[in-house]
GROMACS .gro file of C-alpha atoms in nm:
model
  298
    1UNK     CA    1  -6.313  14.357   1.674
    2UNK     CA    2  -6.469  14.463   1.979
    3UNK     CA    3  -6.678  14.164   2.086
    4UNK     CA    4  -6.343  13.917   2.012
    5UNK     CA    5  -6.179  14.151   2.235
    6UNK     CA    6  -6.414  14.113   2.520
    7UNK     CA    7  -6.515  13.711   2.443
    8UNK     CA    8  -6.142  13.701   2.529
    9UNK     CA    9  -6.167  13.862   2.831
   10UNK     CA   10  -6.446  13.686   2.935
   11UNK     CA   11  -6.288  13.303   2.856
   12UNK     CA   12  -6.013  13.431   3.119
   13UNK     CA   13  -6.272  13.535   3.399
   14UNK     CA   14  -6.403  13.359   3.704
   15UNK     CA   15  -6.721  13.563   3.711
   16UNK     CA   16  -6.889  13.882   3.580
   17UNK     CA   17  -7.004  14.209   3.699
   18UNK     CA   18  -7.226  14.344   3.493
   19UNK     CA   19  -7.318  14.742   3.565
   20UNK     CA   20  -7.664  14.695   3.434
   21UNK     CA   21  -7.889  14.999   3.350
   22UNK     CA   22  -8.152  15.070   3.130
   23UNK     CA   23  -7.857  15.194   2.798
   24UNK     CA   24  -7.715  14.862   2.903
   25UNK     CA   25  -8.022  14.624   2.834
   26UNK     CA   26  -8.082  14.847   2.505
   27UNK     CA   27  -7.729  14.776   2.392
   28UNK     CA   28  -7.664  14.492   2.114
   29UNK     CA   29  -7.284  14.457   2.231
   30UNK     CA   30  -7.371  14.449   2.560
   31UNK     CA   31  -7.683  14.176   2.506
   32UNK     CA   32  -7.421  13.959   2.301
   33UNK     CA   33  -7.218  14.027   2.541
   34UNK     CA   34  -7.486  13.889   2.847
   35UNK     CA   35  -7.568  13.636   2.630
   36UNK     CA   36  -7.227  13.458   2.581
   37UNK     CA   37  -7.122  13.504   2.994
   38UNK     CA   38  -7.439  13.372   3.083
   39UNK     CA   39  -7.565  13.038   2.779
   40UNK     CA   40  -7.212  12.985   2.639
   41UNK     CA   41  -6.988  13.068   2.914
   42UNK     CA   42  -7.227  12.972   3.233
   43UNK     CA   43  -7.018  13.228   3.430
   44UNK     CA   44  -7.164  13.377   3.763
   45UNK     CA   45  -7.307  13.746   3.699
   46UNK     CA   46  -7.311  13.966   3.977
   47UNK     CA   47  -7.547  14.277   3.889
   48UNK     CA   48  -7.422  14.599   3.976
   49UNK     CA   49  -7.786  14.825   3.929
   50UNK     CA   50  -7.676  15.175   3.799
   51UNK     CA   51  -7.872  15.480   3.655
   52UNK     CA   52  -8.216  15.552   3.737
   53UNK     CA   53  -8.439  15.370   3.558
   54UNK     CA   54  -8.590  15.056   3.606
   55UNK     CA   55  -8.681  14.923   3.245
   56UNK     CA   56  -8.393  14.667   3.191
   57UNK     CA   57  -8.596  14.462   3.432
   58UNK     CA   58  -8.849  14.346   3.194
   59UNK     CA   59  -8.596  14.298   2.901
   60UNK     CA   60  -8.445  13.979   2.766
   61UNK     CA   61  -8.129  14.064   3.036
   62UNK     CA   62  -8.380  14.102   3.327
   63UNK     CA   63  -8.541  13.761   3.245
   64UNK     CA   64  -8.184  13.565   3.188
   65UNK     CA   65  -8.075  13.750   3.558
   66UNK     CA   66  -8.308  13.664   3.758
   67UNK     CA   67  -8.142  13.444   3.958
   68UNK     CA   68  -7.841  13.640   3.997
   69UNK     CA   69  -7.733  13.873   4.294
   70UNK     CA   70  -7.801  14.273   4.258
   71UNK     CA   71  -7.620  14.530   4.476
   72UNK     CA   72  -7.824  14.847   4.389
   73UNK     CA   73  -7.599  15.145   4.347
   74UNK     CA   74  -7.908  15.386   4.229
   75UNK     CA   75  -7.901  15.522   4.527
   76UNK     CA   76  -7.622  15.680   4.752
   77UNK     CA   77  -7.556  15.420   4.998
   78UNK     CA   78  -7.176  15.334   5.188
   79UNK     CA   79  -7.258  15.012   5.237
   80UNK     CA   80  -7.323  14.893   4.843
   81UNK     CA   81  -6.976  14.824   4.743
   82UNK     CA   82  -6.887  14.664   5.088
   83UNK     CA   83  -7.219  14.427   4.964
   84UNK     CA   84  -7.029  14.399   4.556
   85UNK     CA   85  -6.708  14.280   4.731
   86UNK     CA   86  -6.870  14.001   4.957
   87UNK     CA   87  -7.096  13.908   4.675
   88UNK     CA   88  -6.826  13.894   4.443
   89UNK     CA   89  -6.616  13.668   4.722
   90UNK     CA   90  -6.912  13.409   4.728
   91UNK     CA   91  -6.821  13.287   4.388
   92UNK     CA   92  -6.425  13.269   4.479
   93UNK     CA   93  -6.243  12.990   4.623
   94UNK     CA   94  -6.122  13.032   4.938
   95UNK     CA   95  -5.779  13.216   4.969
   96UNK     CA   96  -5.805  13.361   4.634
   97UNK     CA   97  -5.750  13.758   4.652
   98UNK     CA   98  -6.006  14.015   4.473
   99UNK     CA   99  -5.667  14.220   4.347
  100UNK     CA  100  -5.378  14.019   4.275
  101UNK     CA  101  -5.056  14.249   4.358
  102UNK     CA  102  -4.822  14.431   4.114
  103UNK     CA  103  -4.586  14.159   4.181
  104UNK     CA  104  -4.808  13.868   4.156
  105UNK     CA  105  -4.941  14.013   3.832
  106UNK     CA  106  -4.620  14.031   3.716
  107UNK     CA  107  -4.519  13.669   3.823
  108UNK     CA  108  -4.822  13.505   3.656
  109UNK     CA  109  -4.769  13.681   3.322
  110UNK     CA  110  -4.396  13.565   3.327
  111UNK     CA  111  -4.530  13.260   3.410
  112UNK     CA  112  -4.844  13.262   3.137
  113UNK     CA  113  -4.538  13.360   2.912
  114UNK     CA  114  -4.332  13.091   2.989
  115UNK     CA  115  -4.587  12.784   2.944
  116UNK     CA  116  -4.654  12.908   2.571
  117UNK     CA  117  -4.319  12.913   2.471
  118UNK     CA  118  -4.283  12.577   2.617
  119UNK     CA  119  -4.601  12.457   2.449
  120UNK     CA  120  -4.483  12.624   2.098
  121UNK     CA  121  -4.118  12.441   2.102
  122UNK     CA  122  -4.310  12.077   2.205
  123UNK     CA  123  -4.520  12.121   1.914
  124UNK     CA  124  -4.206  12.216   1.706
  125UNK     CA  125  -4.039  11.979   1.788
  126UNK     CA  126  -4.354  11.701   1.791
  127UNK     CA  127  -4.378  11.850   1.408
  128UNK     CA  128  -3.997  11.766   1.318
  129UNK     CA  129  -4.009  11.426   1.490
  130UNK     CA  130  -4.342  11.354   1.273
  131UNK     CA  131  -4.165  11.548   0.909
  132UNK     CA  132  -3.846  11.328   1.005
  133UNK     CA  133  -4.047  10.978   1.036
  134UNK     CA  134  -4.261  11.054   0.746
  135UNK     CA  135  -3.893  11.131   0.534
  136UNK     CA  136  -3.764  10.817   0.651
  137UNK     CA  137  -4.064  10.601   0.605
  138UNK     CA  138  -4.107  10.733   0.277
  139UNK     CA  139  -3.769  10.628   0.191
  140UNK     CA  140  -3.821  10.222   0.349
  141UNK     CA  141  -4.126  10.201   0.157
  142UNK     CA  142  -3.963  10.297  -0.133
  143UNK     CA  143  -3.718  10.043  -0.117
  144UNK     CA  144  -3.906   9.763   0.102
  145UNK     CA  145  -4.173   9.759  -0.233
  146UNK     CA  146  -3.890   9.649  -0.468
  147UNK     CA  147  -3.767   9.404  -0.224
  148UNK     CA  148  -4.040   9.176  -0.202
  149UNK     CA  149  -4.406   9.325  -0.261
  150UNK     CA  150  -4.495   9.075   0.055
  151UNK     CA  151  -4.727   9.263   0.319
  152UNK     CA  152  -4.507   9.331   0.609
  153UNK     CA  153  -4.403   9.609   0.840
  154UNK     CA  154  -4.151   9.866   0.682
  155UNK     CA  155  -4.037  10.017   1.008
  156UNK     CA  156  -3.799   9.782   1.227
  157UNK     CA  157  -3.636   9.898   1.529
  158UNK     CA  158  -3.390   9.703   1.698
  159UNK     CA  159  -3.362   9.724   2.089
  160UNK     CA  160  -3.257   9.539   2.399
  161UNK     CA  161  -3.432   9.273   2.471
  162UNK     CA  162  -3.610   9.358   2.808
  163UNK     CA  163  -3.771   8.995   2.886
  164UNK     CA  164  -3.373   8.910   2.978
  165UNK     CA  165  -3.335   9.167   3.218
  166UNK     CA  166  -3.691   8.997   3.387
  167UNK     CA  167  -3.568   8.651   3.352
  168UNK     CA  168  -3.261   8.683   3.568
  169UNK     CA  169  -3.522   8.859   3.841
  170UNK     CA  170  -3.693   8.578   3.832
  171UNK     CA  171  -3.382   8.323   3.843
  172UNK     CA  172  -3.228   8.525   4.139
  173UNK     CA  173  -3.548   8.513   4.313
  174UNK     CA  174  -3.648   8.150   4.296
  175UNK     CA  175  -3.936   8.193   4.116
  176UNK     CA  176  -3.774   8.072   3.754
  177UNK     CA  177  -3.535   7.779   3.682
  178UNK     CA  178  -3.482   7.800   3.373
  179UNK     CA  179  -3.458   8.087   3.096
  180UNK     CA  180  -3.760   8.089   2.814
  181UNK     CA  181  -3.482   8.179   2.548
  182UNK     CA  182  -3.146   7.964   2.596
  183UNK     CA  183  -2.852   8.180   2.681
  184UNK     CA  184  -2.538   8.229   2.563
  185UNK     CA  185  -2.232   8.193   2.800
  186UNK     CA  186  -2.124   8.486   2.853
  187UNK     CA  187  -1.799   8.676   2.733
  188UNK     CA  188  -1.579   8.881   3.017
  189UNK     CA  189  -1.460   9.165   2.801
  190UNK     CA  190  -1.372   9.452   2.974
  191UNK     CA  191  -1.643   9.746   3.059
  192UNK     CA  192  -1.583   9.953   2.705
  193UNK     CA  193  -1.741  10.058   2.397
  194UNK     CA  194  -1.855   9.706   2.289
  195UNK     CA  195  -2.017   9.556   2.577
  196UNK     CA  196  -2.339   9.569   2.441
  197UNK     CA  197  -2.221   9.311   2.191
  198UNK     CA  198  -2.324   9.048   2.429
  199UNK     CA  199  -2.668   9.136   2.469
  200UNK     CA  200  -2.949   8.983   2.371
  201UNK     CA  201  -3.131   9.197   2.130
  202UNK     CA  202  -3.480   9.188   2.030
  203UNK     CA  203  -3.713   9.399   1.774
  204UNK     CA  204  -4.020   9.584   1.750
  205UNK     CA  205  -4.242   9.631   1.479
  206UNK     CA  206  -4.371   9.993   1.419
  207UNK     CA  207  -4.709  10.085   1.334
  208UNK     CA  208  -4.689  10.359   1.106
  209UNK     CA  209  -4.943  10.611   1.182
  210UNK     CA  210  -4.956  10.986   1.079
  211UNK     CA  211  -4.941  11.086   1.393
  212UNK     CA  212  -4.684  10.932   1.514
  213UNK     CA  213  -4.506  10.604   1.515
  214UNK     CA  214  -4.538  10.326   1.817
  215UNK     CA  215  -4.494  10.016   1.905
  216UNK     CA  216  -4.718   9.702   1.810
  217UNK     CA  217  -4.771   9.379   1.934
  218UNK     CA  218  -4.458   9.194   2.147
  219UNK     CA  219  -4.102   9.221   2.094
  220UNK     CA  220  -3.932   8.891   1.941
  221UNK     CA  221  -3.575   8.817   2.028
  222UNK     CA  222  -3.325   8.767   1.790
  223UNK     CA  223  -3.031   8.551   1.772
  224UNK     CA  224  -2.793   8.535   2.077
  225UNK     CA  225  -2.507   8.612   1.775
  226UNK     CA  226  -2.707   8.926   1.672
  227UNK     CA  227  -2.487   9.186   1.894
  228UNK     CA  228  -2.195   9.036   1.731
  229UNK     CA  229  -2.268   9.091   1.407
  230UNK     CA  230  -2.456   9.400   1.425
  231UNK     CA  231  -2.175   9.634   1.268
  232UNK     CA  232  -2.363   9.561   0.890
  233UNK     CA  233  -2.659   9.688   1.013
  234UNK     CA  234  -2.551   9.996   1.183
  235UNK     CA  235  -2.636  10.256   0.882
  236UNK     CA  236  -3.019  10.144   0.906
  237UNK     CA  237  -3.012  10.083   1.334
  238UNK     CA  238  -2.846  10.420   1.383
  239UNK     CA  239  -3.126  10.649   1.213
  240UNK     CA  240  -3.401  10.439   1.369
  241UNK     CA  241  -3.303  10.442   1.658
  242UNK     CA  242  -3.203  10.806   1.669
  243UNK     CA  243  -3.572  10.900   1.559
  244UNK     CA  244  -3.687  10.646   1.796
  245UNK     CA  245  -3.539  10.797   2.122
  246UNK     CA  246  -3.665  11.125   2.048
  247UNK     CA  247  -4.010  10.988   2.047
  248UNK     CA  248  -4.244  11.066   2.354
  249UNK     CA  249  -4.468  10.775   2.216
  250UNK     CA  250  -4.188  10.515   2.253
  251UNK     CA  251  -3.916  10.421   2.517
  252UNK     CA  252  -3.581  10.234   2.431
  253UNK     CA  253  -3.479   9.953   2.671
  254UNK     CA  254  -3.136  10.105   2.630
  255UNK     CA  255  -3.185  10.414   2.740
  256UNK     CA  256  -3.235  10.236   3.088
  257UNK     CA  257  -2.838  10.116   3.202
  258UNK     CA  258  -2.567  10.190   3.117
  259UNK     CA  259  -2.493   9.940   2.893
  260UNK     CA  260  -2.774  10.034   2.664
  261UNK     CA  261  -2.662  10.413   2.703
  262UNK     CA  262  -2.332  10.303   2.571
  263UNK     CA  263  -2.454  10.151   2.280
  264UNK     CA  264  -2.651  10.449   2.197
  265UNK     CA  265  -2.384  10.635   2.207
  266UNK     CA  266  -2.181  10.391   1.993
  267UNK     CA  267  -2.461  10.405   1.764
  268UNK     CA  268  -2.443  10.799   1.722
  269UNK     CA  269  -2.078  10.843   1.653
  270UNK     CA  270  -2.027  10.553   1.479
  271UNK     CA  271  -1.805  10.638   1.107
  272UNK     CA  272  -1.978  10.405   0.917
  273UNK     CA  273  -2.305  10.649   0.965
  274UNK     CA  274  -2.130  10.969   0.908
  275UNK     CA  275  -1.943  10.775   0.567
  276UNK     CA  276  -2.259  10.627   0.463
  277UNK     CA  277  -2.582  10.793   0.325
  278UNK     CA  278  -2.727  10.500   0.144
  279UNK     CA  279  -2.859  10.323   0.463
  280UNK     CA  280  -3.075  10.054   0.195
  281UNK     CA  281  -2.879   9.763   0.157
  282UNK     CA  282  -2.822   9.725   0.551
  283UNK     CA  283  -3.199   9.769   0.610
  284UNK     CA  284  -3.248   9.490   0.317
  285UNK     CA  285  -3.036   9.257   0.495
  286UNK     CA  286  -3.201   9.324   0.818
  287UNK     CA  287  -3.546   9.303   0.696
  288UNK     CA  288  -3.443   8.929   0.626
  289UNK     CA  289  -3.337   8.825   0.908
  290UNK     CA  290  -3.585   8.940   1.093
  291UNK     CA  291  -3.877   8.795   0.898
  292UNK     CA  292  -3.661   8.454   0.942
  293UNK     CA  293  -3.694   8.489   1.288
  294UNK     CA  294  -4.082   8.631   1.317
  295UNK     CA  295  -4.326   8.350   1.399
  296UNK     CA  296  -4.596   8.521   1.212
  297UNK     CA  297  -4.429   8.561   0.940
  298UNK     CA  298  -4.386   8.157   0.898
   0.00000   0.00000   0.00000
């Protein structure tokens, strides 16, 4: 309607400036629409006096502008709109224009543009990242429940273990001499595909909220042997982990070297994901051996 129209305008304005006459004050749009600049709003009202008469004064709008400037324009006079334009500049920052240009107009409705469409495809895609955990979650639960009707987290996501990466910082720098975790000796395979078997991996329990999965509590390590047998878990790892790293509300330690990148890309084009849909079983046995290694859970 009309007042939506101009409560829109309004929401997008600086400040007002209200041609105010007698027919103004005795207009219900025009009150409402006083009313909302001034209580709801609390934008700055410059009064522009037109007409001839002098009655709006005493009205509700008279009372509510008392304290705001009036250029008279009742009279003829060269100077009044000179007076509009510096009053109007008083309530504008400094270096702000009265007129934007064609071009600038142009420029900040391309750019107005732009920002929605960007704001409509995050939310998109927030909204398939949330539809594809609740899928998947739905799924774990279904299964986790006939596993064992224990309390404990359905959503495990396996990761690099970051604490290593800190530990030899602290070892190179004097400040450690020995490693928390004991470390494997390392094997020299060539830089391919599988280097990441040789990692130390670690997991994170999910908390499993509506809006969004994150992380909870501290990470606990797994076995040094973990990266070499991780091939029977790969179904279940491989569609975490792919919902995981498209997650604003989480961050992979393998998506920081190139290691990690690697195995994330190992991960995505593995067969065994594109052969398999029934990702159940390799989730089951994971589940296990990561409540065998879980302190809390003992």
């Amino acid at each position: 309607g009309l007042f939506e129209d101009i409560g829109e305008g309004l929401i997008h304005s600086r400040l007002v400036v209200v041609c105010m006459s007698d027919q103004y004050a005795a207009s219900d749009t025009c009150a409402k629409e006083f009313r909302y600049a001034v209580k709801v709003l609390k934008l700055p009202v410059v009064l522009a006096v037109v007409g001839t008469g002098n009655k709006w004064r005493a009205s509700e709008l008279g009372m509510l502008s008392l304290n705001c400037p009036l250029v008279s324009f009742q009279e003829r006079s060269d100077s009044a709109l000179d007076k509009l334009v510096r009053e109007v500049g008083n309530f504008l920052p400094k270096g702000v224009p009265l007129k934007e240009s064609e071009e600038e107009r142009r420029k900040r409705e391309k750019d107005e543009t732009n920002k929605l469409i960007q704001e409509q495809q995050r939310l998109s895609f927030q909204e398939l990242c949330e539809l594809a955990q609740r899928k998947f979650l739905r799924q774990i639960s279904e299964f986790s429940e006939q596993l064992d009707p224990t309390p404990y987290p359905n959503i495990i996501l396996v990761d690099f273990w970051a604490e290593e990466k800190k530990e030899k910082e602290e070892l190179k720098s004097g400040q450690k001499t020995l490693p928390s975790v004991s470390r494997r000796k390392r094997s020299h395979l060539p830089n391919g595909p599988t280097d990441f078997y040789d990692e130390q991996f670690c997991v994170h329990l999910l908390c499993e909220h509506e809006e969004g999965w994150h992380m909870s509590g501290k990470a606990v390590p797994l076995s040094e042997n973990f990266g070499r047998n991780i091939d029977q878990y790969v179904p279940y790892i491989a569609r975490i982990t792919t919902i995981a790293k498209y997650s604003k509300k989480m961050v992979l330690n393998s998506q920081a070297t190139d290691v990690g990148r690697s195995y994330l890309k190992w991960l995505e084009e593995n067969p065994t994901v594109k052969t398999t849909t029934d990702f159940c079983e390799s989730y089951g046995s994971l589940r296990q051996v990561i409540r065998d290694v879980d302190p809390k859970y003992h």
